mmCIF file of C-alpha atoms (C1' of nucleotides) in Angstrom:
data_model
loop_
_atom_site.group_PDB
_atom_site.id
_atom_site.type_symbol
_atom_site.label_atom_id
_atom_site.label_comp_id
_atom_site.label_asym_id
_atom_site.label_seq_id
_atom_site.Cartn_x
_atom_site.Cartn_y
_atom_site.Cartn_z
ATOM 1 C CA MET A 1386 -9.256 -44.080 -14.779
ATOM 2 C CA LYS A 1387 -11.618 -41.520 -12.846
ATOM 3 C CA LYS A 1388 -10.068 -37.932 -13.408
ATOM 4 C CA GLU A 1389 -9.775 -35.506 -10.246
ATOM 5 C CA THR A 1390 -11.213 -32.160 -11.106
ATOM 6 C CA ASP A 1391 -8.192 -29.728 -10.957
ATOM 7 C CA ILE A 1392 -8.736 -27.539 -7.643
ATOM 8 C CA LEU A 1393 -7.333 -24.579 -10.160
ATOM 9 C CA ASP A 1394 -10.563 -25.170 -12.493
ATOM 10 C CA SER A 1395 -12.989 -25.338 -9.697
ATOM 11 C CA CYS A 1396 -11.487 -22.318 -7.552
ATOM 12 C CA ASP A 1397 -13.020 -19.026 -8.321
ATOM 13 C CA PRO A 1398 -10.580 -16.295 -7.502
ATOM 14 C CA ARG A 1399 -12.951 -13.279 -8.327
ATOM 15 C CA GLN A 1400 -14.194 -13.373 -4.891
ATOM 16 C CA CYS A 1401 -11.219 -12.998 -3.638
ATOM 17 C CA ILE A 1402 -12.107 -10.648 -0.529
ATOM 18 C CA SER A 1403 -8.637 -9.274 -0.638
ATOM 19 C CA MET A 1404 -8.025 -8.332 -4.084
ATOM 20 C CA LYS A 1405 -11.715 -6.547 -4.101
ATOM 21 C CA MET A 1406 -10.446 -5.057 -0.759
ATOM 22 C CA LEU A 1407 -7.618 -3.376 -2.859
ATOM 23 C CA LYS A 1408 -9.186 -2.496 -6.046
ATOM 24 C CA CYS A 1409 -11.677 -0.491 -3.912
ATOM 25 C CA ASN A 1410 -8.650 0.905 -1.679
ATOM 26 C CA ARG A 1411 -6.574 1.880 -5.012
ATOM 27 C CA ILE A 1412 -9.628 3.385 -6.503
ATOM 28 C CA ILE A 1413 -10.632 5.861 -3.549
ATOM 29 C CA SER A 1414 -6.663 6.340 -3.128
ATOM 30 C CA GLN A 1415 -6.449 7.936 -6.603
ATOM 31 C CA ILE A 1416 -9.017 10.133 -5.833
ATOM 32 C CA PHE A 1417 -7.454 11.928 -3.082
ATOM 33 C CA ARG A 1418 -3.577 11.811 -4.092
ATOM 34 C CA GLU A 1419 -5.289 13.977 -6.951
ATOM 35 C CA HIS A 1420 -6.666 16.267 -5.116
ATOM 36 C CA LEU A 1421 -3.780 16.388 -2.438
ATOM 37 C CA LYS A 1422 -0.995 16.270 -5.131
ATOM 38 C CA GLU A 1423 -0.461 19.886 -5.052
ATOM 39 C CA PHE A 1424 0.082 20.457 -1.484
ATOM 40 C CA GLY A 1425 2.772 17.687 -1.484
ATOM 41 C CA ILE A 1426 0.910 15.412 1.245
ATOM 42 C CA THR A 1427 -0.062 11.847 1.150
ATOM 43 C CA ASN A 1428 -3.379 10.118 2.365
ATOM 44 C CA SER A 1429 -1.211 8.707 5.106
ATOM 45 C CA GLN A 1430 0.239 11.757 6.629
ATOM 46 C CA LEU A 1431 -2.988 13.871 6.394
ATOM 47 C CA THR A 1432 -4.776 11.282 8.211
ATOM 48 C CA VAL A 1433 -1.916 11.444 11.172
ATOM 49 C CA LEU A 1434 -2.201 15.229 10.823
ATOM 50 C CA PHE A 1435 -5.950 15.021 11.358
ATOM 51 C CA ILE A 1436 -5.654 12.788 14.406
ATOM 52 C CA ALA A 1437 -2.756 14.895 16.080
ATOM 53 C CA SER A 1438 -5.111 18.016 15.495
ATOM 54 C CA LYS A 1439 -8.189 16.829 17.624
ATOM 55 C CA ARG A 1440 -6.289 14.658 20.148
ATOM 56 C CA GLU A 1441 -5.228 15.507 23.631
ATOM 57 C CA TYR A 1442 -2.350 13.036 23.955
ATOM 58 C CA LEU A 1443 -0.688 11.292 21.000
ATOM 59 C CA ASN A 1444 1.991 8.750 21.059
ATOM 60 C CA GLN A 1445 2.869 6.668 17.860
ATOM 61 C CA ALA A 1446 2.245 3.580 19.960
ATOM 62 C CA MET A 1447 -1.229 4.889 19.898
ATOM 63 C CA LEU A 1448 -1.833 5.972 15.743
ATOM 64 C CA SER A 1449 -0.613 2.440 15.384
ATOM 65 C CA GLU A 1450 -3.157 0.858 17.311
ATOM 66 C CA MET A 1451 -5.689 3.669 15.578
ATOM 67 C CA LEU A 1452 -4.664 3.032 12.110
ATOM 68 C CA TYR A 1453 -3.871 -0.766 12.507
ATOM 69 C CA LEU A 1454 -0.249 0.229 11.317
ATOM 70 C CA GLU A 1455 2.542 -1.187 12.236
ATOM 71 C CA LYS A 1456 4.850 0.719 14.697
ATOM 72 C CA SER A 1457 7.879 0.801 12.136
ATOM 73 C CA THR A 1458 5.125 2.198 9.471
ATOM 74 C CA ILE A 1459 4.384 4.750 11.775
ATOM 75 C CA SER A 1460 7.983 5.640 13.105
ATOM 76 C CA ARG A 1461 9.027 6.365 9.085
ATOM 77 C CA ASN A 1462 5.697 7.955 8.663
ATOM 78 C CA MET A 1463 6.420 10.292 11.578
ATOM 79 C CA LYS A 1464 9.700 11.380 10.186
ATOM 80 C CA ARG A 1465 8.315 12.813 7.158
ATOM 81 C CA LEU A 1466 6.038 14.710 9.436
ATOM 82 C CA PHE A 1467 8.478 15.717 11.311
ATOM 83 C CA ASP A 1468 11.015 16.945 8.622
ATOM 84 C CA LYS A 1469 8.129 19.129 7.798
ATOM 85 C CA GLU A 1470 7.693 20.455 10.791
ATOM 86 C CA PHE A 1471 3.866 19.952 10.862
ATOM 87 C CA ILE A 1472 4.489 17.361 14.154
ATOM 88 C CA SER A 1473 7.073 17.869 17.230
ATOM 89 C CA ARG A 1474 7.710 15.695 19.787
ATOM 90 C CA GLU A 1475 9.679 17.602 22.394
ATOM 91 C CA GLU A 1476 8.240 15.931 25.329
ATOM 92 C CA PHE A 1477 8.816 12.045 24.098
ATOM 93 C CA PRO A 1478 6.523 10.338 23.035
ATOM 94 C CA GLN A 1479 4.197 13.110 22.879
ATOM 95 C CA LEU A 1480 3.278 13.980 19.740
ATOM 96 C CA LYS A 1481 2.215 17.216 18.942
ATOM 97 C CA ILE A 1482 0.645 19.049 15.742
ATOM 98 C CA THR A 1483 2.697 22.741 15.211
ATOM 99 C CA GLU A 1484 1.074 25.770 14.521
ATOM 100 C CA LYS A 1485 2.728 25.333 11.236
ATOM 101 C CA GLY A 1486 1.208 21.947 11.099
ATOM 102 C CA LYS A 1487 -2.190 23.068 11.735
ATOM 103 C CA GLU A 1488 -1.940 26.316 9.422
ATOM 104 C CA PHE A 1489 -1.074 23.795 6.658
ATOM 105 C CA LEU A 1490 -4.346 22.050 7.841
ATOM 106 C CA ARG A 1491 -6.111 24.762 7.342
ATOM 107 C CA LEU A 1492 -4.976 25.658 3.888
ATOM 108 C CA VAL A 1493 -5.514 21.834 2.682
ATOM 109 C CA ILE A 1494 -9.010 21.081 3.977
ATOM 110 C CA PRO A 1495 -10.872 22.672 1.482
ATOM 111 C CA LYS A 1496 -9.016 20.422 -1.387
ATOM 112 C CA TRP A 1497 -9.822 17.788 1.131
ATOM 113 C CA ASN A 1498 -13.300 18.570 1.091
ATOM 114 C CA SER A 1499 -13.608 18.165 -2.644
ATOM 115 C CA ALA A 1500 -11.751 14.794 -2.344
ATOM 116 C CA MET A 1501 -14.520 13.930 -0.197
ATOM 117 C CA GLU A 1502 -17.198 14.946 -2.454
ATOM 118 C CA GLU A 1503 -15.685 13.402 -5.679
ATOM 119 C CA ALA A 1504 -15.699 10.218 -3.566
ATOM 120 C CA LYS A 1505 -19.345 10.760 -2.103
ATOM 121 C CA ALA A 1506 -20.354 11.261 -5.641
ATOM 122 C CA LYS A 1507 -18.785 8.106 -6.790
ATOM 123 C CA LEU A 1508 -19.729 5.940 -3.752
ATOM 124 C CA LYS A 1509 -23.226 6.870 -3.686
ATOM 125 C CA GLU A 1510 -25.319 6.563 -0.398
ATOM 126 C CA GLU A 1511 -25.234 3.129 -0.777
ATOM 127 C CA GLY A 1512 -21.557 2.546 -1.253
ATOM 128 C CA LEU A 1513 -21.101 5.188 1.954
ATOM 129 C CA GLN A 1514 -23.538 3.002 4.237
ATOM 130 C CA SER A 1515 -21.240 0.066 2.571
ATOM 131 C CA LEU A 1516 -17.888 1.472 3.755
ATOM 132 C CA ASP A 1517 -19.167 2.306 7.303
ATOM 133 C CA SER A 1518 -20.977 -1.179 7.679
ATOM 134 C CA LEU A 1519 -17.420 -3.072 6.266
ATOM 135 C CA LEU A 1520 -15.282 -1.173 8.850
ATOM 136 C CA TYR A 1521 -17.907 -1.981 11.578
ATOM 137 C CA GLN A 1522 -17.684 -5.545 10.812
ATOM 138 C CA LEU A 1523 -13.701 -5.495 10.594
ATOM 139 C CA GLU A 1524 -13.924 -3.410 13.779
ATOM 140 C CA ASN A 1525 -15.918 -5.599 15.994
ATOM 141 C CA MET B 751 -15.126 41.650 17.078
ATOM 142 C CA LYS B 752 -17.069 38.639 15.645
ATOM 143 C CA LYS B 753 -14.928 35.285 16.280
ATOM 144 C CA GLU B 754 -14.750 33.387 12.720
ATOM 145 C CA THR B 755 -14.835 29.685 13.406
ATOM 146 C CA ASP B 756 -11.736 27.447 12.624
ATOM 147 C CA ILE B 757 -12.253 25.278 10.041
ATOM 148 C CA LEU B 758 -9.785 22.976 11.895
ATOM 149 C CA ASP B 759 -12.780 22.732 14.967
ATOM 150 C CA SER B 760 -15.691 22.506 12.140
ATOM 151 C CA CYS B 761 -13.733 19.796 10.329
ATOM 152 C CA ASP B 762 -14.671 15.869 11.309
ATOM 153 C CA PRO B 763 -11.847 14.074 9.842
ATOM 154 C CA ARG B 764 -13.097 10.578 10.927
ATOM 155 C CA GLN B 765 -15.475 10.721 8.439
ATOM 156 C CA CYS B 766 -12.997 10.570 5.848
ATOM 157 C CA ILE B 767 -13.002 8.036 3.474
ATOM 158 C CA SER B 768 -9.573 7.718 2.387
ATOM 159 C CA MET B 769 -8.950 6.884 6.184
ATOM 160 C CA LYS B 770 -11.300 4.204 6.176
ATOM 161 C CA MET B 771 -10.402 2.275 3.198
ATOM 162 C CA LEU B 772 -6.956 2.304 4.296
ATOM 163 C CA LYS B 773 -7.919 0.526 7.434
ATOM 164 C CA CYS B 774 -10.495 -1.904 6.079
ATOM 165 C CA ASN B 775 -7.925 -2.761 3.525
ATOM 166 C CA ARG B 776 -5.389 -3.289 6.493
ATOM 167 C CA ILE B 777 -7.506 -5.075 8.441
ATOM 168 C CA ILE B 778 -8.240 -7.809 5.489
ATOM 169 C CA SER B 779 -4.497 -7.902 4.127
ATOM 170 C CA GLN B 780 -3.357 -9.072 7.257
ATOM 171 C CA ILE B 781 -5.521 -11.983 7.537
ATOM 172 C CA PHE B 782 -4.218 -12.979 3.887
ATOM 173 C CA ARG B 783 -0.834 -11.950 4.712
ATOM 174 C CA GLU B 784 -1.142 -14.182 7.791
ATOM 175 C CA HIS B 785 -2.584 -17.298 6.130
ATOM 176 C CA LEU B 786 0.231 -16.888 3.024
ATOM 177 C CA LYS B 787 3.542 -16.090 4.693
ATOM 178 C CA GLU B 788 4.687 -19.376 4.821
ATOM 179 C CA PHE B 789 4.477 -19.645 1.301
ATOM 180 C CA GLY B 790 6.261 -16.546 0.615
ATOM 181 C CA ILE B 791 3.679 -15.124 -1.559
ATOM 182 C CA THR B 792 1.878 -12.029 -1.360
ATOM 183 C CA ASN B 793 -1.547 -10.875 -2.064
ATOM 184 C CA SER B 794 -0.499 -8.959 -4.919
ATOM 185 C CA GLN B 795 1.405 -11.711 -6.444
ATOM 186 C CA LEU B 796 -1.146 -14.336 -5.985
ATOM 187 C CA THR B 797 -3.814 -12.149 -7.288
ATOM 188 C CA VAL B 798 -1.400 -11.689 -10.392
ATOM 189 C CA LEU B 799 -0.997 -15.245 -10.659
ATOM 190 C CA PHE B 800 -4.908 -16.389 -10.202
ATOM 191 C CA ILE B 801 -5.732 -14.016 -13.376
ATOM 192 C CA ALA B 802 -3.124 -15.605 -15.369
ATOM 193 C CA SER B 803 -4.436 -18.793 -14.576
ATOM 194 C CA LYS B 804 -7.947 -18.130 -16.014
ATOM 195 C CA ARG B 805 -7.071 -15.815 -18.984
ATOM 196 C CA GLU B 806 -6.440 -17.265 -22.155
ATOM 197 C CA TYR B 807 -4.509 -14.112 -23.337
ATOM 198 C CA LEU B 808 -3.074 -11.730 -20.573
ATOM 199 C CA ASN B 809 -0.161 -8.682 -20.796
ATOM 200 C CA GLN B 810 0.630 -6.279 -18.527
ATOM 201 C CA ALA B 811 -1.467 -3.481 -19.776
ATOM 202 C CA MET B 812 -4.306 -5.418 -19.019
ATOM 203 C CA LEU B 813 -3.447 -6.205 -15.726
ATOM 204 C CA SER B 814 -2.748 -2.827 -14.796
ATOM 205 C CA GLU B 815 -6.041 -2.007 -16.345
ATOM 206 C CA MET B 816 -7.946 -4.807 -14.381
ATOM 207 C CA LEU B 817 -6.546 -3.952 -11.193
ATOM 208 C CA TYR B 818 -6.174 -0.292 -11.140
ATOM 209 C CA LEU B 819 -2.242 -0.327 -11.209
ATOM 210 C CA GLU B 820 0.088 1.470 -12.558
ATOM 211 C CA LYS B 821 1.977 0.252 -15.216
ATOM 212 C CA SER B 822 5.703 0.529 -13.397
ATOM 213 C CA THR B 823 4.109 -1.308 -10.385
ATOM 214 C CA ILE B 824 2.616 -4.251 -12.790
ATOM 215 C CA SER B 825 6.024 -3.992 -14.356
ATOM 216 C CA ARG B 826 7.936 -4.383 -11.095
ATOM 217 C CA ASN B 827 5.276 -7.646 -9.751
ATOM 218 C CA MET B 828 5.892 -8.894 -12.702
ATOM 219 C CA LYS B 829 9.621 -9.107 -12.303
ATOM 220 C CA ARG B 830 9.372 -11.017 -8.450
ATOM 221 C CA LEU B 831 6.480 -13.252 -10.659
ATOM 222 C CA PHE B 832 9.254 -14.040 -13.315
ATOM 223 C CA ASP B 833 12.156 -14.646 -10.774
ATOM 224 C CA LYS B 834 10.087 -17.394 -9.445
ATOM 225 C CA GLU B 835 9.343 -18.383 -12.639
ATOM 226 C CA PHE B 836 5.490 -18.533 -12.106
ATOM 227 C CA ILE B 837 4.537 -16.341 -15.338
ATOM 228 C CA SER B 838 6.882 -16.526 -18.300
ATOM 229 C CA ARG B 839 6.771 -14.168 -21.310
ATOM 230 C CA GLU B 840 8.469 -15.983 -23.941
ATOM 231 C CA GLU B 841 5.965 -14.245 -26.792
ATOM 232 C CA PHE B 842 6.023 -10.741 -25.608
ATOM 233 C CA PRO B 843 4.222 -9.210 -24.105
ATOM 234 C CA GLN B 844 2.009 -12.123 -23.714
ATOM 235 C CA LEU B 845 2.206 -13.406 -20.311
ATOM 236 C CA LYS B 846 1.903 -17.054 -19.078
ATOM 237 C CA ILE B 847 1.322 -18.748 -15.874
ATOM 238 C CA THR B 848 4.108 -21.613 -16.126
ATOM 239 C CA GLU B 849 3.625 -25.419 -14.937
ATOM 240 C CA LYS B 850 5.345 -24.493 -11.825
ATOM 241 C CA GLY B 851 3.087 -21.433 -11.535
ATOM 242 C CA LYS B 852 0.146 -24.025 -11.764
ATOM 243 C CA GLU B 853 1.771 -26.328 -9.125
ATOM 244 C CA PHE B 854 2.189 -23.215 -6.983
ATOM 245 C CA LEU B 855 -1.437 -22.549 -7.072
ATOM 246 C CA ARG B 856 -2.809 -25.694 -6.287
ATOM 247 C CA LEU B 857 -0.568 -25.695 -3.156
ATOM 248 C CA VAL B 858 -1.793 -22.561 -2.106
ATOM 249 C CA ILE B 859 -5.130 -22.480 -2.984
ATOM 250 C CA PRO B 860 -5.987 -24.668 0.359
ATOM 251 C CA LYS B 861 -4.396 -21.826 2.836
ATOM 252 C CA TRP B 862 -5.963 -18.879 0.647
ATOM 253 C CA ASN B 863 -9.479 -20.799 1.370
ATOM 254 C CA SER B 864 -8.992 -20.219 5.098
ATOM 255 C CA ALA B 865 -7.585 -16.533 4.528
ATOM 256 C CA MET B 866 -11.092 -16.636 2.659
ATOM 257 C CA GLU B 867 -12.965 -18.244 5.672
ATOM 258 C CA GLU B 868 -11.664 -16.201 8.305
ATOM 259 C CA ALA B 869 -12.182 -12.824 6.477
ATOM 260 C CA LYS B 870 -16.147 -14.265 5.717
ATOM 261 C CA ALA B 871 -16.206 -15.126 9.474
ATOM 262 C CA LYS B 872 -14.934 -11.343 10.075
ATOM 263 C CA LEU B 873 -17.258 -9.743 7.394
ATOM 264 C CA LYS B 874 -20.077 -11.888 8.399
ATOM 265 C CA GLU B 875 -22.752 -11.616 5.232
ATOM 266 C CA GLU B 876 -23.367 -8.249 6.019
ATOM 267 C CA GLY B 877 -19.781 -6.994 5.297
ATOM 268 C CA LEU B 878 -19.465 -9.203 2.375
ATOM 269 C CA GLN B 879 -22.305 -7.884 0.707
ATOM 270 C CA SER B 880 -21.003 -4.430 1.802
ATOM 271 C CA LEU B 881 -17.744 -4.974 -0.038
ATOM 272 C CA ASP B 882 -19.517 -5.936 -3.269
ATOM 273 C CA SER B 883 -21.808 -3.132 -3.123
ATOM 274 C CA LEU B 884 -18.333 -0.540 -2.518
ATOM 275 C CA LEU B 885 -16.710 -2.161 -5.810
ATOM 276 C CA TYR B 886 -19.889 -1.899 -7.594
ATOM 277 C CA GLN B 887 -20.393 1.788 -6.864
ATOM 278 C CA LEU B 888 -16.758 2.299 -7.570
ATOM 279 C CA GLU B 889 -16.365 0.426 -10.867
ATOM 280 C CA ASN B 890 -19.584 1.537 -12.442
ATOM 281 C "C1'" DT C 1274 20.821 -3.008 44.455
ATOM 282 C "C1'" DA C 1275 21.139 -5.563 40.363
ATOM 283 C "C1'" DA C 1276 18.629 -8.205 36.872
ATOM 284 C "C1'" DT C 1277 14.834 -8.746 33.968
ATOM 285 C "C1'" DT C 1278 10.750 -7.528 31.898
ATOM 286 C "C1'" DT C 1279 8.352 -4.028 29.523
ATOM 287 C "C1'" DA C 1280 6.716 0.071 27.054
ATOM 288 C "C1'" DG C 1281 8.237 2.826 23.072
ATOM 289 C "C1'" DG C 1282 10.767 3.570 19.548
ATOM 290 C "C1'" DT C 1283 14.092 3.077 15.319
ATOM 291 C "C1'" DT C 1284 16.924 0.379 11.564
ATOM 292 C "C1'" DG C 1285 17.559 -3.385 8.326
ATOM 293 C "C1'" DT C 1286 15.405 -5.352 4.594
ATOM 294 C "C1'" DA C 1287 12.011 -6.588 1.481
ATOM 295 C "C1'" DT C 1288 7.983 -5.719 -1.394
ATOM 296 C "C1'" DA C 1289 4.110 -2.320 -2.960
ATOM 297 C "C1'" DT C 1290 3.018 1.403 -5.026
ATOM 298 C "C1'" DA C 1291 3.084 6.160 -8.090
ATOM 299 C "C1'" DC C 1292 4.754 9.671 -11.233
ATOM 300 C "C1'" DA C 1293 7.926 10.984 -14.735
ATOM 301 C "C1'" DA C 1294 10.877 10.104 -17.915
ATOM 302 C "C1'" DC C 1295 12.810 7.131 -20.553
ATOM 303 C "C1'" DT C 1296 13.166 3.150 -24.255
ATOM 304 C "C1'" DC C 1297 12.132 0.004 -27.985
ATOM 305 C "C1'" DA C 1298 9.293 -1.916 -31.881
ATOM 306 C "C1'" DC C 1299 5.910 -1.063 -35.112
ATOM 307 C "C1'" DA C 1300 2.629 1.165 -37.120
ATOM 308 C "C1'" DT C 1301 1.300 5.180 -40.107
ATOM 309 C "C1'" DT C 1302 1.782 9.158 -42.813
ATOM 310 C "C1'" DG C 1303 3.798 13.022 -45.159
ATOM 311 C "C1'" DC D 873 11.784 5.630 -47.423
ATOM 312 C "C1'" DA D 874 12.050 9.041 -43.436
ATOM 313 C "C1'" DA D 875 9.638 11.156 -40.002
ATOM 314 C "C1'" DT D 876 6.463 10.848 -36.247
ATOM 315 C "C1'" DG D 877 3.295 8.628 -33.135
ATOM 316 C "C1'" DT D 878 1.610 5.135 -30.348
ATOM 317 C "C1'" DG D 879 1.696 0.603 -27.589
ATOM 318 C "C1'" DA D 880 4.062 -1.743 -24.131
ATOM 319 C "C1'" DG D 881 7.070 -1.992 -20.744
ATOM 320 C "C1'" DT D 882 11.281 -0.393 -17.812
ATOM 321 C "C1'" DT D 883 13.972 2.694 -14.795
ATOM 322 C "C1'" DG D 884 14.815 6.665 -11.421
ATOM 323 C "C1'" DT D 885 13.053 8.247 -7.417
ATOM 324 C "C1'" DA D 886 9.898 8.508 -3.744
ATOM 325 C "C1'" DT D 887 6.170 7.417 -0.013
ATOM 326 C "C1'" DA D 888 4.021 3.470 2.477
ATOM 327 C "C1'" DT D 889 4.197 -0.775 4.096
ATOM 328 C "C1'" DA D 890 5.692 -4.910 7.042
ATOM 329 C "C1'" DC D 891 8.661 -8.027 10.161
ATOM 330 C "C1'" DA D 892 12.356 -9.040 12.761
ATOM 331 C "C1'" DA D 893 15.830 -7.345 15.390
ATOM 332 C "C1'" DC D 894 17.523 -3.910 17.746
ATOM 333 C "C1'" DC D 895 17.881 0.456 21.025
ATOM 334 C "C1'" DT D 896 16.493 3.060 25.459
ATOM 335 C "C1'" DA D 897 14.905 4.441 29.536
ATOM 336 C "C1'" DA D 898 11.880 3.347 32.988
ATOM 337 C "C1'" DA D 899 9.386 0.105 36.216
ATOM 338 C "C1'" DT D 900 9.447 -4.265 38.374
ATOM 339 C "C1'" DT D 901 11.392 -8.064 40.876
ATOM 340 C "C1'" DA D 902 14.645 -11.385 43.308
#
DNA sequence: TAATTTAGGTTGTATATACAACTCACATTG
DNA sequence: CAATGTGAGTTGTATATACAACCTAAATTA
């Protein structure tokens, strides 16, 4: 009787790309969360705020495409930014950062910089290049 | 009157490491979600199942440390795996994959392989190396 | 003009995640 | 032995996320 190899034994889940990515993501997120927590803002919210501060015209569909997030996700994240009055939508569907939002960003950026420094120190030059390379491969 | 440079203008949020990582993560997660959805299992759950299939002894604290997840997160994720009867905990706190869990894994692995293939095709050799390099920098 | 399509969002429901506060069982120590 | 501490999990509460189903208004078309 020939014994078949169990697929469970021959499979090497340590190579799982999704798991590796999730782990990287959690380590980096943790650094930013730590630095940002005193301001009661999350990575995701800060990202949107940054984009709104730079873009001339912006709506939720654009954010969704830029960040690879489902439109419902964006909708709920925006709700929190509307509540904080960091973003307004007086001329629907256009999103605009408010003065309050800008002031908040000016306040937070120094801490965002320290989070960036900590992350850079951890990644080193090699890791930074790897991240850029990774994103480049995934987006192209 | 000297005009100070606005920190908002001098800041380049496109370089945000956290945002880049989140984007990479979402793109990869999407690939795996797509391939796995027919089985009603998520990346996170599959990862735990894989680990449980390989480890002699395992408890939630170990999972937490291995995956950089908060213990409460693990607790809730485990709940779903207990409910599906893929993992059991008869000798608390030891976690064991069940026969049902193993059978499920054997069923899913081919699809996991196709997700891996799609991800590899997207990352190419360069992206794969970048991901390994990234995780290495972050874990060491 | 009435019907249909489409762009843009929202809401229901589910999983994933974190932090803080808690429980519970067992070990250590006074 | 009682008090205290510690390891391991759980629960409350909040944000982040996805998918499916829905809504609304504007454009297109029959």
